[in-house]
Coordinates of C-alpha atoms and ligand atoms in Angstrom, one line a residue:
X1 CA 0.0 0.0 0.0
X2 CA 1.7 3.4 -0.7
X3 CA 0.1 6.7 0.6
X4 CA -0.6 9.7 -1.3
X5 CA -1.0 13.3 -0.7
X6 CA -4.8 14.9 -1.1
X7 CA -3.3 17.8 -3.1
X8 CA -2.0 15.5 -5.9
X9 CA 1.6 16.7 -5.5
X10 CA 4.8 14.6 -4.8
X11 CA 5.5 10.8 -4.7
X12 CA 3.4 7.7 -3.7
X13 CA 5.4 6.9 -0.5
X14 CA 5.3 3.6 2.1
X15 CA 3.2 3.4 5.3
X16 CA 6.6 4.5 7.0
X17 CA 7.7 7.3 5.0
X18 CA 4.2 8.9 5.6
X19 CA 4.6 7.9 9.4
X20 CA 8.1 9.4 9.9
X21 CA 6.4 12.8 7.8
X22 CA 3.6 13.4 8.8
X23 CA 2.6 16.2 6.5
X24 CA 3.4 15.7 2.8
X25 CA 5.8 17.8 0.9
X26 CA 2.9 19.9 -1.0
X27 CA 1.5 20.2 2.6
X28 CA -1.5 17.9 1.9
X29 CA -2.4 15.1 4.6
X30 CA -1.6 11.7 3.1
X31 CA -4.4 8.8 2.4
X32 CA -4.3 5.6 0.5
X33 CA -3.8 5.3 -2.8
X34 CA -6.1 2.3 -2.9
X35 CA -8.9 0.6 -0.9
X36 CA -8.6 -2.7 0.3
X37 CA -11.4 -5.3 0.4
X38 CA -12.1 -6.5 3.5
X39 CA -12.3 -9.9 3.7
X40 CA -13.7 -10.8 7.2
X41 CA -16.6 -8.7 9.1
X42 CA -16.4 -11.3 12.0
X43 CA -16.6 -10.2 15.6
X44 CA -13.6 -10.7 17.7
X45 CA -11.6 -9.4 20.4
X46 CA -10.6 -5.6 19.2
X47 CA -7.1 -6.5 18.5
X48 CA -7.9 -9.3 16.3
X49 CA -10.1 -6.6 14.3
X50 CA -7.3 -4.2 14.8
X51 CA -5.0 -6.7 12.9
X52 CA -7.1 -8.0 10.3
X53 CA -8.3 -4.6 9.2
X54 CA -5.2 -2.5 9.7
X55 CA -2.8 -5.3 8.2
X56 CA -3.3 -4.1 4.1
X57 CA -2.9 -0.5 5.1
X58 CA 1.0 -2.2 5.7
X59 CA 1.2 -4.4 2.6
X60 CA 4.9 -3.9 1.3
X61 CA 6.2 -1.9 4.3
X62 CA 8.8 -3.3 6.3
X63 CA 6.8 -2.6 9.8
X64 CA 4.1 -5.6 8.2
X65 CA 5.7 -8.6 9.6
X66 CA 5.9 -6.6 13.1
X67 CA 2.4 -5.8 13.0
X68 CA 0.9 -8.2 15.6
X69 CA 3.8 -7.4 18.4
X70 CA 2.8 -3.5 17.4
X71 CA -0.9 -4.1 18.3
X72 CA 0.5 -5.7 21.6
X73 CA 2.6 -3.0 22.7
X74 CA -0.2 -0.4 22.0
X75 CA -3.4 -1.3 22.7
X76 CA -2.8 -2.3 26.2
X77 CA -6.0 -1.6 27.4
X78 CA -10.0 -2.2 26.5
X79 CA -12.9 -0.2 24.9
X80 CA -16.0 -1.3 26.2
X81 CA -19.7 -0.9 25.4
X82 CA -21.8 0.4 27.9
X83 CA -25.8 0.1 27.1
X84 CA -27.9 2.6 28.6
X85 CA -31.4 1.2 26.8
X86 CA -32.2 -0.9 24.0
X87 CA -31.9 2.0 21.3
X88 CA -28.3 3.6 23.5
X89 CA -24.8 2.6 23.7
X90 CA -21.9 4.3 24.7
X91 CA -18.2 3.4 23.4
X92 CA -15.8 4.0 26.5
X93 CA -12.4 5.2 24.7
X94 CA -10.6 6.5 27.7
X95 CA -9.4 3.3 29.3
X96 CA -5.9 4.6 28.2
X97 CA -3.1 5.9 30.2
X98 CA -3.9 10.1 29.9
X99 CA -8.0 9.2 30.0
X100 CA -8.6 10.1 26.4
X101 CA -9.0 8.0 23.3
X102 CA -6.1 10.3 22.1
X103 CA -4.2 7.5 23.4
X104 CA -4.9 5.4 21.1
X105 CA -3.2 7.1 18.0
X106 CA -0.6 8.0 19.8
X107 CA 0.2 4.8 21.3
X108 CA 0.2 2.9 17.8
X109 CA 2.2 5.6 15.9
X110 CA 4.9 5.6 18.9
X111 CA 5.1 2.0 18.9
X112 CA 5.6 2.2 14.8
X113 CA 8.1 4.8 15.0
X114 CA 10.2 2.7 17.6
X115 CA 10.7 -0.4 14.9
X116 CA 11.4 2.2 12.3
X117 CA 15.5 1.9 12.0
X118 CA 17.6 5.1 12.4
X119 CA 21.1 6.8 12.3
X120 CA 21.7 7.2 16.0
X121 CA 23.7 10.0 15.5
X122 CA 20.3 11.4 14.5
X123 CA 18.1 11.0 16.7
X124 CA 13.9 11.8 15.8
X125 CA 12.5 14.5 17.4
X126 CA 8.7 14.8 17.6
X127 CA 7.9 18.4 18.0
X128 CA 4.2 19.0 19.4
X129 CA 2.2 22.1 20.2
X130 CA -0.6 21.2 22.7
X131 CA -3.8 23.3 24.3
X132 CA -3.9 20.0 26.1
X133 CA -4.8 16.4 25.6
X134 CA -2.9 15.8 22.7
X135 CA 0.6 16.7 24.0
X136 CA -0.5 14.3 27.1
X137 CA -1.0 11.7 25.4
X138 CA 1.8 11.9 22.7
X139 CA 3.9 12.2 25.9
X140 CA 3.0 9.3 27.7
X141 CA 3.1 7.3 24.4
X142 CA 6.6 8.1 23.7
X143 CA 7.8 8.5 27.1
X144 CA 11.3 6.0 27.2
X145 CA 11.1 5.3 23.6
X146 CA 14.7 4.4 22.6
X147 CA 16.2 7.1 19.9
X148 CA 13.1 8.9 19.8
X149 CA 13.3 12.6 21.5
X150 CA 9.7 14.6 22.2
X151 CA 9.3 18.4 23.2
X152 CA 6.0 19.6 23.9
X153 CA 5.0 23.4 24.0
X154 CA 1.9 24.6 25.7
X155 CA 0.5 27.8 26.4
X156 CA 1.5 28.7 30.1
X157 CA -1.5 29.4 32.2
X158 CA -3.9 28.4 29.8
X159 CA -4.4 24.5 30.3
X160 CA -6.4 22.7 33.3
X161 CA -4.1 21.8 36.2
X162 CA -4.8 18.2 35.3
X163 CA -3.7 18.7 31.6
X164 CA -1.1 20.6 32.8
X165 CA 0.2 17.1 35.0
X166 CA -0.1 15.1 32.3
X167 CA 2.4 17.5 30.0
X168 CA 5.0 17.8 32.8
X169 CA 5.0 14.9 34.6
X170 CA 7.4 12.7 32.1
X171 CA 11.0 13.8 32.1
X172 CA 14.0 11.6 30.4
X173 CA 13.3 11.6 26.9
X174 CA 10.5 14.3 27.0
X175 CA 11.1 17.8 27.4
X176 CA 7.7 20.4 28.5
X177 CA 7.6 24.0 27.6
X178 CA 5.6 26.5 28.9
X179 CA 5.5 29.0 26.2
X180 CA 4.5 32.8 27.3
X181 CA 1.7 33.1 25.0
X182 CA -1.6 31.9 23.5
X183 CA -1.2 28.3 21.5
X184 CA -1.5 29.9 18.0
X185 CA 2.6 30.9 19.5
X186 CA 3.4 27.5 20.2
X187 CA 1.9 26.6 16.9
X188 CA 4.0 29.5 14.9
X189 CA 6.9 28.0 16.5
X190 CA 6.5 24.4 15.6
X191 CA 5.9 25.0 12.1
X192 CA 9.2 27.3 12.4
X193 CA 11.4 24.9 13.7
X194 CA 10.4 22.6 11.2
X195 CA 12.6 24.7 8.8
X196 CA 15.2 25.5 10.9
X197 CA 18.5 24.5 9.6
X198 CA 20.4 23.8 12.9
X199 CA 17.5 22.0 13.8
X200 CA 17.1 19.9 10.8
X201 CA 21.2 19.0 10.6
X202 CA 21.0 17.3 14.4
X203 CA 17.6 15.5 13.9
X204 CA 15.2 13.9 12.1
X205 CA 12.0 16.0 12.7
X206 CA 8.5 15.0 12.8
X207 CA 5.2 15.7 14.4
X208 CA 2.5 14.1 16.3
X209 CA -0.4 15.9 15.8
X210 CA -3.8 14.2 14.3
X211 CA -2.9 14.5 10.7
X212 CA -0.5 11.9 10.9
X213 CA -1.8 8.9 8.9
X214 CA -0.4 6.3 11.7
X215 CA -2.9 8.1 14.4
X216 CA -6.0 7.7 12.1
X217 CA -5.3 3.5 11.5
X218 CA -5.7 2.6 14.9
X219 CA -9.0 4.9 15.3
X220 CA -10.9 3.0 12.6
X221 CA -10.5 -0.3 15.0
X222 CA -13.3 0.4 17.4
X223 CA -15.5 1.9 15.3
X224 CA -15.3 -1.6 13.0
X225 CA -15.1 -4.2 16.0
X226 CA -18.1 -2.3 17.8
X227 CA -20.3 -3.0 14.5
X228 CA -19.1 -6.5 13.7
X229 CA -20.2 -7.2 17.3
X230 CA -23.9 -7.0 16.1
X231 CA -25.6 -9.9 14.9
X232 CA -27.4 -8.1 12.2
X233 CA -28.0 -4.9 10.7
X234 CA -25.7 -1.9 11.3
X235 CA -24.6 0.5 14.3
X236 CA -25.0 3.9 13.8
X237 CA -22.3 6.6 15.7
X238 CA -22.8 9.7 17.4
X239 CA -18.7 11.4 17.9
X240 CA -17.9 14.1 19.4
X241 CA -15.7 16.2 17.3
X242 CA -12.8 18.7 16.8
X243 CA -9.9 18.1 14.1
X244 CA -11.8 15.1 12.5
X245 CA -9.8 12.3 13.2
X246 CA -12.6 10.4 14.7
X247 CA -14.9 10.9 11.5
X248 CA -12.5 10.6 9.2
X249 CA -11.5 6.7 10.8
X250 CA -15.3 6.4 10.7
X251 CA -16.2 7.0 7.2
X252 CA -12.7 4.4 6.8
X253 CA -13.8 1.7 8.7
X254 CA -17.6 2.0 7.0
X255 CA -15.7 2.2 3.6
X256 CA -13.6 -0.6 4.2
X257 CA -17.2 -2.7 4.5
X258 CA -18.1 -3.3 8.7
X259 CA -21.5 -2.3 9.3
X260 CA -21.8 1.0 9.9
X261 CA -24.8 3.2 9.1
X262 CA -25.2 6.8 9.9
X263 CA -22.3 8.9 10.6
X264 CA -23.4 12.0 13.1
X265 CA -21.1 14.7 14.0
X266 CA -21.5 16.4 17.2
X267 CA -19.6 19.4 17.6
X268 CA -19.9 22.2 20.2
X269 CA -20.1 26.4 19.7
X270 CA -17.4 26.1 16.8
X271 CA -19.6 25.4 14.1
X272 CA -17.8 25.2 11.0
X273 CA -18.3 21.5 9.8
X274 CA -22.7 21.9 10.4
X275 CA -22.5 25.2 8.5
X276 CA -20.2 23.4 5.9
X277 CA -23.2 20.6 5.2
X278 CA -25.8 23.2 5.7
X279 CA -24.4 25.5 3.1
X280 CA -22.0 23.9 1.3
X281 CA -19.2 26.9 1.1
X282 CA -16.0 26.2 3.4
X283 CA -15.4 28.7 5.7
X284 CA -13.1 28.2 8.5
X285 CA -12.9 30.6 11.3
X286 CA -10.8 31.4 14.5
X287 CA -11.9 29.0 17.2
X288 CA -14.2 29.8 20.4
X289 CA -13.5 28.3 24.1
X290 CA -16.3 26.4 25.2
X291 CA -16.7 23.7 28.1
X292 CA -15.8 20.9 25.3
X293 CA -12.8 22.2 24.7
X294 CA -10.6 19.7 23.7
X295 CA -13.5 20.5 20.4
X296 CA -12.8 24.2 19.9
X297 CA -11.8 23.8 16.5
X298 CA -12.5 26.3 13.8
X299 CA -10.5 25.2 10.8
X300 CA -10.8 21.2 11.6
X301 CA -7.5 19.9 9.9
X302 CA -9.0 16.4 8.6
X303 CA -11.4 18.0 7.0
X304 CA -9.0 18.4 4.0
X305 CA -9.3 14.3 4.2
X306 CA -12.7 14.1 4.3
X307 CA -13.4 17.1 0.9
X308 CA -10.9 15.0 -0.9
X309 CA -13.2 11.9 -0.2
X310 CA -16.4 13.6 -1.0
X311 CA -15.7 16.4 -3.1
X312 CA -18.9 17.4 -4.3
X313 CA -20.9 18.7 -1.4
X314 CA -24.0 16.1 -2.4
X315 CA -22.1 13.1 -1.6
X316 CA -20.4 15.0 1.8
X317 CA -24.2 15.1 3.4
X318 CA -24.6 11.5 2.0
X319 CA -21.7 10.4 4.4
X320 CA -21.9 12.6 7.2
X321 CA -24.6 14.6 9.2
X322 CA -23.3 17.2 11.8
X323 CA -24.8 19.4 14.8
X324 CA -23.8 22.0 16.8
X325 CA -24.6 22.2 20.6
X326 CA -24.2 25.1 23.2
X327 CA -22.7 25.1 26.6
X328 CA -25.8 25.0 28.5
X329 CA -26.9 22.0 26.0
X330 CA -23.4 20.4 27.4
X331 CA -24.5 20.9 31.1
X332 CA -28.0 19.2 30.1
X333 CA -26.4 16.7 28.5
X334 CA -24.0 15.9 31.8
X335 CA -27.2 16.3 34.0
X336 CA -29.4 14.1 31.6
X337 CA -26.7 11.1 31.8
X338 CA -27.0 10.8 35.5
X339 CA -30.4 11.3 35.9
X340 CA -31.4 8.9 33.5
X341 CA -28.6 5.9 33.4
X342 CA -26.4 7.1 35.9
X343 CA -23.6 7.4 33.8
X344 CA -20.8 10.0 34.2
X345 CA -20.0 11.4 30.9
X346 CA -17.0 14.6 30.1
X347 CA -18.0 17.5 28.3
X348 CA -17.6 16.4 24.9
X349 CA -19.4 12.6 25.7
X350 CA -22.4 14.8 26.8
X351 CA -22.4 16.6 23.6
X352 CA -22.7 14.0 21.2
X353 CA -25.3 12.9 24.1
X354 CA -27.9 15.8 23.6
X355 CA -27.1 15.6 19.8
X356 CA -28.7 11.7 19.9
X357 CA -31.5 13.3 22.1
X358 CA -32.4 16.2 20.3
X359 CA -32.2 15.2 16.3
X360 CA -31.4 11.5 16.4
X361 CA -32.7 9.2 19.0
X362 CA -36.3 9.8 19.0
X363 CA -37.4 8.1 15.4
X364 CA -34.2 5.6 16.2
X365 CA -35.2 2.2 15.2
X366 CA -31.5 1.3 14.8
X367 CA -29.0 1.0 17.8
X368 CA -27.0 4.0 18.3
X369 CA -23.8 4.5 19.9
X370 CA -22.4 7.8 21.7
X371 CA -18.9 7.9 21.5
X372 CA -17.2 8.6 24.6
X373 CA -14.1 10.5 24.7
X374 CA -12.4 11.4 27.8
X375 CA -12.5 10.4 31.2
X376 CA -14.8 13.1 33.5
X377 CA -12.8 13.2 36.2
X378 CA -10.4 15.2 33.7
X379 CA -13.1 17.7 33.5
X380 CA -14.3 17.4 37.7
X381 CA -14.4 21.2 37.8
X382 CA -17.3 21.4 35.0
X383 CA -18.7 17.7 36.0
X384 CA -19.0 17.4 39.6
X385 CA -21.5 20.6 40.2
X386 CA -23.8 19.6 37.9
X387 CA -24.2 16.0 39.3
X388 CA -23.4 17.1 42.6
X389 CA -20.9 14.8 43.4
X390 CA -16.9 13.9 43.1
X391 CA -15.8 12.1 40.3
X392 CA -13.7 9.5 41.1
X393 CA -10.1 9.3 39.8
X394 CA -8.6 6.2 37.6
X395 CA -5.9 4.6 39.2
X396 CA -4.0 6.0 35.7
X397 CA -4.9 9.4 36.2
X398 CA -3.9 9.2 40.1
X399 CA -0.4 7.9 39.4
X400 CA 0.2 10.4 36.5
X401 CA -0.8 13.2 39.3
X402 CA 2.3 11.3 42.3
X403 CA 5.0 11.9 39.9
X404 CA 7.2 15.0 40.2
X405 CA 7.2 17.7 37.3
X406 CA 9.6 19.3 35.5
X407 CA 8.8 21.8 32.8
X408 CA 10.9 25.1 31.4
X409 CA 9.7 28.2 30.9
X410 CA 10.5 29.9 27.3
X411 CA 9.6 33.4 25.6
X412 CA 7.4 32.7 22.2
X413 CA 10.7 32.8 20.1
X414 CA 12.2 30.4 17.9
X415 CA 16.0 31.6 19.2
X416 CA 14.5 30.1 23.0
X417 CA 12.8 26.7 21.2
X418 CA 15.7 25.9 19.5
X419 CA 18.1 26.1 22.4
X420 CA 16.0 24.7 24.4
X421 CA 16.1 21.9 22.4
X422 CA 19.6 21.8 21.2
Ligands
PLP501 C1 -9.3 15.4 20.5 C2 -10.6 15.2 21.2 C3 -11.8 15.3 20.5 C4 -11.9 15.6 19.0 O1 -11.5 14.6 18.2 P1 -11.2 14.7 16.7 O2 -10.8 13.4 16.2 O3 -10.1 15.7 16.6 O4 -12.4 15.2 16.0 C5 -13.0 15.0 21.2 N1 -13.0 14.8 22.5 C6 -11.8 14.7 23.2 C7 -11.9 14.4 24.7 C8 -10.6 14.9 22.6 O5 -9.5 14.9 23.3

């Protein structure tokens, strides 16, 4: 299988290559050239799915043979289905060392990057800019990885105090930055470091955010072993969403055959993708903050994935549906899950929650599945007044919070990042 960029330009590369470069050189996200056919629907644990599924996606590469001990190393922990009724599910992704199915990706493309061989005397750096869950989770992927180095930048001061545990809390291998400024800085100063020469002579660079292909692969897995799990007919998903991974994996895993029927986007205030469908012109925007906010996205970066799929705006609405939902909708949402099957759910759970309520789940012969993304007790300060109770903290969440932190403080400057680094 070779990957190609979604702006037409450049070279068919291997599963590695578009791994190790995340962005292609035309500055398109990469997608396969070709679509496998799947041979085998049948339900199984998720890693057999994982394998069966993912395996073509590798064909020709050299990580294929190393695919099953990949699987092992990453997906080292469950996704259960929780029913609330006969017509409600909800798919439990934050089983996972930082509590968010962020984990996930970032697990499988650390664990690829590891078996990639490299010059030692050039190390790879992943280089990450974070407004929160992903730099946890890219962190605690990567943390110990021989030959593989990872800085993360954050906005100072603007993170939760959990968030901010989980980006300072590693050491070794990973360095934290606190950047004096907004993200948009730490942004700016990722993509500049990218082109920096001293940089670029002393290591191989790379990032870790969402458009790389090797975080996508393992998020079509529990989308496809969820639906094979049903003895007939198909599953229908509600996801919460920001950047698009999830619904991008989604539309994969329907397209690769499992039985998957309706795709429903959920997103909060930012409302770019429902005013996408509703109109059909593309107007990304700056984001807003919002009590989902791991969702306040206003120019969702798989998106460019998903208008390469569907280019004409007839077949886009076809594929995908999308809402929007307010903050107070969030809190109803949060208050409605206890209430009725108490359940616990974050922010962004309870979002795609109100948006099966309100526009779904009433005429829903099908059974639906609200896709949970993060852990509440990672979002206690918005969760526990509106049931009215503590959340209780995973054991994985409590020992992230004993370990001691180290983090350095930089100016938003690429002089500061790059000696910081070197
Ligand atoms: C990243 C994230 C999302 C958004 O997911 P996308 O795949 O970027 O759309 C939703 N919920 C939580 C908790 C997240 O961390």
């Amino acid at each position: 299988m070779q990957y190609v960029s979604t702006r037409g330009g450049g070279e068919a590369v291997s599963f590695s290559q578009a791994l190790e470069q995340g962005l292609a050189p035309d500055n398109g996200l990469f997608v396969p050239q070709t679509w496998p056919i799947l041979a085998d629907a049948s339900p199984g644990p998720l890693i057999d799915t994982a394998e069966r599924m993912i395996a073509p996606f590798l064909e020709g590469d050299a990580l294929a043979p190393q695919l099953h001990a990949i699987l092992d190393d990453a997906f080292t922990f469950p996704a259960p289905v929780t029913r609330c009724d006969e017509r409600l599910s909800v798919l439990e992704l934050f089983h996972g060392p930082t509590a968010a199915f962020k984990d996930f990706g970032a697990r499988f493309l650390a664990a690829c990057l590891t078996r990639i061989p490299r010059d030692a005397a050039r190390p790879l750096q992943i280089l990450v800019a974070t407004s929160g869950d992903t730099g946890g989770a890219v962190a605690a992927a990567f943390h110990n990885r021989p030959g593989i180095q990872v800085t993360v930048l954050y906005p100072k001061g603007l993170v939760s105090p959990i968030q901010e545990r989980q980006l300072t809390c590693w050491g070794g291998n990973v360095s934290t930055l606190a950047v004096r400024g907004p993200f948009d800085e730490c942004q700016r100063l990722v993509k500049e470091a990218f082109s920096d020469a001293v940089l670029r002579q002393r290591f191989e660079l790379s990032s870790a955010n969402s458009i790389n292909v090797g975080r996508l692969l393992p998020q079509m897995t529990y989308f496809a072993a969820t639906a094979a799990a049903r003895h007939n007919g198909k599953i229908n998903f509600v996801i919460p969403s920001g950047n698009l991974g999830h619904a991008t994996a989604c539309v994969w895993a329907r397209k690769l055959g499992f039985p998957i029927g309706e795709i429903v986007l959920a997103h909060n205030a930012n409302r770019t993708i429902p005013d996408y469908i509703e109109t059909g012109e593309w107007k990304p925007r700056p984001s807003i903050a919002t009590l989902a906010s791991a969702m306040d996205i206003g120019n969702p970066s798989n998106a460019e994935r998903l208008r390469f799929m569907f280019p004409d705006i007839a077949d886009f609405r076809d594929a995908l549906s999308a809402y929007s939902v307010d903050d107070d909708s969030i809190r109803d949402g949060i208050r409605w899950g206890w209430d009725e099957y108490g359940q616990i759910w974050c922010p962004h759970t309870a979002a795609a929650a109100q948006v099966y309520r309100r526009h779904v789940g009433a005429e829903a012969k099908e059974p639906w599945v609200v896709v949970s993304t993060a852990h509440p007790a990672k979002f206690s300060e918005t969760v526990e007044p509106i049931i009215g109770r503590p959340v209780p903290m995973p054991k994985t969440l409590q020992a992230l919070m004993d370990r001691p932190v180290s983090v350095r403080e930089i100016e938003p400057e690429l002089s500061a990042l790059v000696k910081a680094i070197a």
